[in-house]
JSON list of C-alpha atoms in Angstrom, two decimals:
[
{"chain": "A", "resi": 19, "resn": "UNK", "atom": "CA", "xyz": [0.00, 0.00, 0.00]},
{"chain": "A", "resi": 20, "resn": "UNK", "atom": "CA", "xyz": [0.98, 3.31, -0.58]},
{"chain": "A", "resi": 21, "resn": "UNK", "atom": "CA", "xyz": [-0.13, 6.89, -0.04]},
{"chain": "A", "resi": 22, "resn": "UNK", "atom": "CA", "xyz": [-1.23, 9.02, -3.44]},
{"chain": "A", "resi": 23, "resn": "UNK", "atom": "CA", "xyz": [-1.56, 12.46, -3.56]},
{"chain": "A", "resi": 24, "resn": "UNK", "atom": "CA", "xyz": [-4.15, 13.87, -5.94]},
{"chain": "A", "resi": 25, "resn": "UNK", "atom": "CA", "xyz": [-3.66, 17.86, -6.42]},
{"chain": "A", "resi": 26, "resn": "UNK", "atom": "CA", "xyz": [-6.47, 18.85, -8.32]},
{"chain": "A", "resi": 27, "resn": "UNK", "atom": "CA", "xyz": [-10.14, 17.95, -8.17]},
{"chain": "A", "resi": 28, "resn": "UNK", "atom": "CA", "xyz": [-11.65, 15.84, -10.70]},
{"chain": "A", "resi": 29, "resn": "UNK", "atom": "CA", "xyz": [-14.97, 16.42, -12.08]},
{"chain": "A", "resi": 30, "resn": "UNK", "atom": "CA", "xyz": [-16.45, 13.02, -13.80]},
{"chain": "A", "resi": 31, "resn": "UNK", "atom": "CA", "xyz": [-19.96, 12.03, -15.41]},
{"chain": "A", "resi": 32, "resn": "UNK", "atom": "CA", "xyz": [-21.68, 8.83, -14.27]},
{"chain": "A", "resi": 33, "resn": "UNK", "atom": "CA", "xyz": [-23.95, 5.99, -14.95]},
{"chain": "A", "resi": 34, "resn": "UNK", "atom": "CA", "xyz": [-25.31, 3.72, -12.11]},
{"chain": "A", "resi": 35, "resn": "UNK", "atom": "CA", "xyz": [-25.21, 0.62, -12.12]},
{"chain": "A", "resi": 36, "resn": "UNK", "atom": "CA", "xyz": [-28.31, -1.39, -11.90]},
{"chain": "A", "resi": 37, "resn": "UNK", "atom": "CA", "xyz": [-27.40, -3.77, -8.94]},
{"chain": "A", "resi": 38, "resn": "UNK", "atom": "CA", "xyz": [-24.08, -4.83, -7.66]},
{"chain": "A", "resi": 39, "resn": "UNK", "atom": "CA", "xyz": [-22.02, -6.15, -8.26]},
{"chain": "A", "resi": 40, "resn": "UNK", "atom": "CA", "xyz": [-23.84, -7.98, -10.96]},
{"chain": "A", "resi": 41, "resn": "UNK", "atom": "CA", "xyz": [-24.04, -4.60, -12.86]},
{"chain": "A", "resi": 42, "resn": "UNK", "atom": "CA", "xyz": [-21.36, -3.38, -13.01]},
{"chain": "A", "resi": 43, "resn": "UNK", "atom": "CA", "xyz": [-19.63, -4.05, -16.48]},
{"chain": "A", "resi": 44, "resn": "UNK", "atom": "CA", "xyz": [-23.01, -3.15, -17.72]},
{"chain": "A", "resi": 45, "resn": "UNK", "atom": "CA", "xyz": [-22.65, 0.41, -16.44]},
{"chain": "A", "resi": 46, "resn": "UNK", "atom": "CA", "xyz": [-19.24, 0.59, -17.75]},
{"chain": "A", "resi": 47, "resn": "UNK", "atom": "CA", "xyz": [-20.66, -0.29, -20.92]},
{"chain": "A", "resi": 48, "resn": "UNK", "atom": "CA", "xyz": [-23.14, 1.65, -21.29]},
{"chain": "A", "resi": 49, "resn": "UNK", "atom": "CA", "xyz": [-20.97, 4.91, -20.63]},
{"chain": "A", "resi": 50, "resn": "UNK", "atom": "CA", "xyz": [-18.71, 3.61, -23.11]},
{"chain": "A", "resi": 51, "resn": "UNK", "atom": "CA", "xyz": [-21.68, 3.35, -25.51]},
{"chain": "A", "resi": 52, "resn": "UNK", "atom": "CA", "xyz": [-21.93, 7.36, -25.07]},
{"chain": "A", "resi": 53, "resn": "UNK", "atom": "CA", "xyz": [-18.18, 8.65, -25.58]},
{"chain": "A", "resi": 54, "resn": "UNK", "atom": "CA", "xyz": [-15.54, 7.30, -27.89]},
{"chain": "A", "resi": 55, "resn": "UNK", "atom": "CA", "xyz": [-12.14, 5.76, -26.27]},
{"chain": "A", "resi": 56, "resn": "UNK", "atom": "CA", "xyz": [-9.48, 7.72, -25.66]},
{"chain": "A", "resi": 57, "resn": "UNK", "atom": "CA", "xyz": [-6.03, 7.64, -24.01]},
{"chain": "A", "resi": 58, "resn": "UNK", "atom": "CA", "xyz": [-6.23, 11.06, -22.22]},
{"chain": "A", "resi": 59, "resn": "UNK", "atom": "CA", "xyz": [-9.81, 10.43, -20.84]},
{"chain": "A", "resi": 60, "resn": "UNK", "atom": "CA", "xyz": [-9.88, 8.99, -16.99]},
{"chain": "A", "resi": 61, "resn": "UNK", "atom": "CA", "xyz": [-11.85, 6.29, -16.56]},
{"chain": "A", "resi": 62, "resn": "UNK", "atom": "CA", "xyz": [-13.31, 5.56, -12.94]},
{"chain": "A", "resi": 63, "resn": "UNK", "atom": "CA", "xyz": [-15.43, 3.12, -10.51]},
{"chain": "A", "resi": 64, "resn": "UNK", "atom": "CA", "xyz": [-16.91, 4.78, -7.87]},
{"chain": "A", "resi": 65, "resn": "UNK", "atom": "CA", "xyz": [-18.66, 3.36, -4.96]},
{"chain": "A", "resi": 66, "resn": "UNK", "atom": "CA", "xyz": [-19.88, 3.23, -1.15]},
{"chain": "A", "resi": 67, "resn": "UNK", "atom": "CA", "xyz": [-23.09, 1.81, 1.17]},
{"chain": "A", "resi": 68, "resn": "UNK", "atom": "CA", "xyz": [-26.46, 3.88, 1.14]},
{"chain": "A", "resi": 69, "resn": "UNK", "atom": "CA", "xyz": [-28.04, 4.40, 4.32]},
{"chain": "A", "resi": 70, "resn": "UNK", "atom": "CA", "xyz": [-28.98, 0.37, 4.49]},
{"chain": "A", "resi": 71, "resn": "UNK", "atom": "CA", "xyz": [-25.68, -0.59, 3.88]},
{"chain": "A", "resi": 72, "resn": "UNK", "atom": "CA", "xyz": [-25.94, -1.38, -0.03]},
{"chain": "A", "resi": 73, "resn": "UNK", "atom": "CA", "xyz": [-23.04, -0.94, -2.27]},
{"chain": "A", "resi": 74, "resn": "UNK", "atom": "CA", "xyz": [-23.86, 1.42, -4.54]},
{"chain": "A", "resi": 75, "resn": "UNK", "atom": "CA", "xyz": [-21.79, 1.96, -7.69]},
{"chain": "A", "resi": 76, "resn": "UNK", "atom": "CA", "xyz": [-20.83, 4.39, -10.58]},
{"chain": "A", "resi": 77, "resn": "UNK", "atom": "CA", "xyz": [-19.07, 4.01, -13.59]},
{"chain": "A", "resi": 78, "resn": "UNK", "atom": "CA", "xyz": [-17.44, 7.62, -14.16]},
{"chain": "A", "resi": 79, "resn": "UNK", "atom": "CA", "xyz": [-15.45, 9.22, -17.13]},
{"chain": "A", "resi": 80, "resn": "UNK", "atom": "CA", "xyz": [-13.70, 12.61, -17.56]},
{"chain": "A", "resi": 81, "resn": "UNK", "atom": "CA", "xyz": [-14.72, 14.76, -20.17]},
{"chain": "A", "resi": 82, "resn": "UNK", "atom": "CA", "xyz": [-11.99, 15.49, -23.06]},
{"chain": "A", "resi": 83, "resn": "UNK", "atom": "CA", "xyz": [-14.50, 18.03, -24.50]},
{"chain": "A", "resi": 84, "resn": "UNK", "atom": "CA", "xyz": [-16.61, 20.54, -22.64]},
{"chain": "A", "resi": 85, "resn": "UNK", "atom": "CA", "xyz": [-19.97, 19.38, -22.79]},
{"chain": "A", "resi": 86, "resn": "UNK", "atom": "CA", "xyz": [-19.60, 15.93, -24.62]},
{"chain": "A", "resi": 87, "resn": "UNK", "atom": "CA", "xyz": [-20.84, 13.68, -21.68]},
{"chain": "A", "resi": 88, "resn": "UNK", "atom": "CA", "xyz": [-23.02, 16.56, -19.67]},
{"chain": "A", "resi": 89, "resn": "UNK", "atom": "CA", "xyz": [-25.17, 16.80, -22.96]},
{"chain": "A", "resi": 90, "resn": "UNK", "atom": "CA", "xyz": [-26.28, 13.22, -21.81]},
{"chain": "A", "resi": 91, "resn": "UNK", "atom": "CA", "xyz": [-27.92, 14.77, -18.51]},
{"chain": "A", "resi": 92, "resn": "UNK", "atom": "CA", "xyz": [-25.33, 12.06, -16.20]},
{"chain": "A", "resi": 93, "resn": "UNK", "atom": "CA", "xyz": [-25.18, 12.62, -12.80]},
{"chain": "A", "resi": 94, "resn": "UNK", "atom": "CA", "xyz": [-22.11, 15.19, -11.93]},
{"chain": "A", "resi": 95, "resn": "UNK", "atom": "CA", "xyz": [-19.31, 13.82, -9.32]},
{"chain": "A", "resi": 96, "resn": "UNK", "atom": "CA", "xyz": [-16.14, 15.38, -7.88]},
{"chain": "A", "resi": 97, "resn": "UNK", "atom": "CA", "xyz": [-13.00, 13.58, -7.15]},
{"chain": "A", "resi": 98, "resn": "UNK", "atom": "CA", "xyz": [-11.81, 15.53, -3.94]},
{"chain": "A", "resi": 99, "resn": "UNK", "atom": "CA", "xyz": [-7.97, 16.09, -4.04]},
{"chain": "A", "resi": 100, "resn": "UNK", "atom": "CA", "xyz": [-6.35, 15.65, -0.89]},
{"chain": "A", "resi": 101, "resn": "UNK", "atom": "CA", "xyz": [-3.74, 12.41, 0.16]},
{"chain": "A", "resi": 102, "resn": "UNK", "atom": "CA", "xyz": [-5.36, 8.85, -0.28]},
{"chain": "A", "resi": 103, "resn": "UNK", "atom": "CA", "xyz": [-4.32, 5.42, 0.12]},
{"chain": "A", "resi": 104, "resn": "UNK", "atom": "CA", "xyz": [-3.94, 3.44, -2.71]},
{"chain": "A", "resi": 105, "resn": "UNK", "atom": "CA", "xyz": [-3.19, -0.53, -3.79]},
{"chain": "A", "resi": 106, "resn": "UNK", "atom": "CA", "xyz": [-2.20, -0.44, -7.44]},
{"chain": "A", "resi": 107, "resn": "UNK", "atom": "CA", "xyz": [-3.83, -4.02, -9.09]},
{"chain": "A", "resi": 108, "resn": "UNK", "atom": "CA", "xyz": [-2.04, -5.54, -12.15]},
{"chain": "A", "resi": 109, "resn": "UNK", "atom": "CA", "xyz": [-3.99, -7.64, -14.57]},
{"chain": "A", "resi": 110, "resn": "UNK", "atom": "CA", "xyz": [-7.26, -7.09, -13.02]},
{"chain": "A", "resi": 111, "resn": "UNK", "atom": "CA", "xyz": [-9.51, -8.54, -15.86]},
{"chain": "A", "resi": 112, "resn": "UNK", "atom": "CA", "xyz": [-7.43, -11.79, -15.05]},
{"chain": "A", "resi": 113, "resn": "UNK", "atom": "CA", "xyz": [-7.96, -11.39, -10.73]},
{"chain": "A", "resi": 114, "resn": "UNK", "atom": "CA", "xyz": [-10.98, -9.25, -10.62]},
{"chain": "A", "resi": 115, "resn": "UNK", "atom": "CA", "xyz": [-11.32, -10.66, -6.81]},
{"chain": "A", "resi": 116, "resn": "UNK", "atom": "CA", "xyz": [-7.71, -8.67, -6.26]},
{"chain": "A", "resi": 117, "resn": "UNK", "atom": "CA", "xyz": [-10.15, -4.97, -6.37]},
{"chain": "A", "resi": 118, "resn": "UNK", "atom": "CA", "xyz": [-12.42, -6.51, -3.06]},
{"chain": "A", "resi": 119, "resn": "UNK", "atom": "CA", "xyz": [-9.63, -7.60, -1.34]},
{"chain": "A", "resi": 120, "resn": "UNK", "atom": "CA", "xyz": [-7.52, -4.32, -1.92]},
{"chain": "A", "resi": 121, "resn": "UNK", "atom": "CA", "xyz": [-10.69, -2.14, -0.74]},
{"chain": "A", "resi": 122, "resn": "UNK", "atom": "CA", "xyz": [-11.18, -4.41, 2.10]},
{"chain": "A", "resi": 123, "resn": "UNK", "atom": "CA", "xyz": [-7.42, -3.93, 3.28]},
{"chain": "A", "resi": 124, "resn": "UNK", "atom": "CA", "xyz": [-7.69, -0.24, 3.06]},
{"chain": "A", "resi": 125, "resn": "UNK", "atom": "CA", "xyz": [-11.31, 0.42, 4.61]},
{"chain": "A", "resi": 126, "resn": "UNK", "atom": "CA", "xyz": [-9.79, -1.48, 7.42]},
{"chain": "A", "resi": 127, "resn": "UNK", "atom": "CA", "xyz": [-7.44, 1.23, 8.08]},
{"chain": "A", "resi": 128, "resn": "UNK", "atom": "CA", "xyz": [-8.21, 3.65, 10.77]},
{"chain": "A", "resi": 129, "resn": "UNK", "atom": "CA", "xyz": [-7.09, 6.62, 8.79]},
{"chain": "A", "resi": 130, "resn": "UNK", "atom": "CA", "xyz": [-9.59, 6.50, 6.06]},
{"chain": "A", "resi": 131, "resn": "UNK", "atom": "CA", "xyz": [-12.24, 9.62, 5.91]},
{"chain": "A", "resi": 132, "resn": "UNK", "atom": "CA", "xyz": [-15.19, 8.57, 7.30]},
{"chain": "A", "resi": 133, "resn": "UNK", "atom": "CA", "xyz": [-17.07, 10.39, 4.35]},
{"chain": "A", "resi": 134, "resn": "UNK", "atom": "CA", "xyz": [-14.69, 8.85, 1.44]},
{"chain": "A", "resi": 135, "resn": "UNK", "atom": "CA", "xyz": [-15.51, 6.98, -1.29]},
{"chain": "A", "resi": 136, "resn": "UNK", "atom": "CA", "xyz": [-13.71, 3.50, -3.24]},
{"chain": "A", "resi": 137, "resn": "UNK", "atom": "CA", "xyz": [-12.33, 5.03, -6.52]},
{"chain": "A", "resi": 138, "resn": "UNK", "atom": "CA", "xyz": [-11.08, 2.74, -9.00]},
{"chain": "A", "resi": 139, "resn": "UNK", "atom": "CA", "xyz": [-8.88, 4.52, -10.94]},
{"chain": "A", "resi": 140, "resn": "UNK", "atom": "CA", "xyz": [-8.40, 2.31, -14.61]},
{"chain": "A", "resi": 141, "resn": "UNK", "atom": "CA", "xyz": [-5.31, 3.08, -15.77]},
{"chain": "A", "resi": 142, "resn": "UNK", "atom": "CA", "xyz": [-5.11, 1.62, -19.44]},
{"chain": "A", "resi": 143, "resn": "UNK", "atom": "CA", "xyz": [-6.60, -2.50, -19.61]},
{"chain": "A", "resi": 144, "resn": "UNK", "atom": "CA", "xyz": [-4.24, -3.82, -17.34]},
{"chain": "A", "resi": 145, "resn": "UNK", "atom": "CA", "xyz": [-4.09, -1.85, -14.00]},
{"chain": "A", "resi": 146, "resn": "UNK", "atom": "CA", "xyz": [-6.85, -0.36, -11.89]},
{"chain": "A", "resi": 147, "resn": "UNK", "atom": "CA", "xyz": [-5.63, 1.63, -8.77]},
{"chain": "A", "resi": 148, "resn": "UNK", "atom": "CA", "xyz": [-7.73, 1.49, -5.82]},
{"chain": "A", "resi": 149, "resn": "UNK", "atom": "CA", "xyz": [-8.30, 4.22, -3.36]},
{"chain": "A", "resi": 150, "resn": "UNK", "atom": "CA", "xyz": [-9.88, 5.96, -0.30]},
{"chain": "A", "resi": 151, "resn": "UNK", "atom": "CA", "xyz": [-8.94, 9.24, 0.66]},
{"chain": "A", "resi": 152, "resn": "UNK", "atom": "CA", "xyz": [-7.24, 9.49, 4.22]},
{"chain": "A", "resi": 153, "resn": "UNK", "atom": "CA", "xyz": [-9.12, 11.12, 7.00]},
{"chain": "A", "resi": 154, "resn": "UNK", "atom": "CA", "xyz": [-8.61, 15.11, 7.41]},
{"chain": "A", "resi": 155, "resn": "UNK", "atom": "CA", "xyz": [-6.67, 16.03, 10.81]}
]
């Protein structure tokens, strides 16, 4: 594990997903139905429990182009900056499993912020880095 420092807030455009985690690659999908690939966009996974304790998750893009996913009326999100920890996965499509049990060792820290999220962060096909933002003091 490691500690990542994002410096900049990141505004992203999501689609939720039906049910998890069954629905996941389906909301993934259907965001990548609405906006070609591209190397410079950021690609995301965001989730955390509602009030009852279900997971509730968001696949979430950057936009390259003012206006190119907001047109689609998506729900708005911002990526706080501030210092979180991280577990970078490698070949995640292969060990999917390896993004639960990376959360699961981080939300067992202490010094996550109570109000954080779990942001996958998809960096290219192979790697996904997984994060929760550490507590304010």
């Amino acid at each position: 594990m490691e500690d990542f420092i994002l410096n900049e807030d990141i505004e992203v455009f999501c689609i939720t997903a039906k049910a998890f985690p069954d629905k996941i690659m389906e909301a993934h999908q259907t965001l990548h139905g609405l906006i070609d690939f591209h190397p410079a966009r950021k690609y995301y996974g965001l989730s955390r429990p509602d009030e009852s304790g279900k997971i509730i998750y968001k696949a979430a893009a950057t936009e390259l182009v003012p206006g190119e996913l907001s047109q689609h009326q998506l729900e708005k999100f911002c990526i706080p900056k501030g210092t979180y920890h991280c577990i970078l996965v490698h070949n995640f499509k292969e060990h999917i499993e390896e993004i639960g049990k990376a959360f699961q060792e981080i939300l067992a820290l202490d010094s996550i912020d109570p109000d954080g999220i779990c942001i996958e962060w998809y960096l290219g096909n192979n790697e996904v880095r997984c994060m929760v933002r550490q507590r304010k003091d």
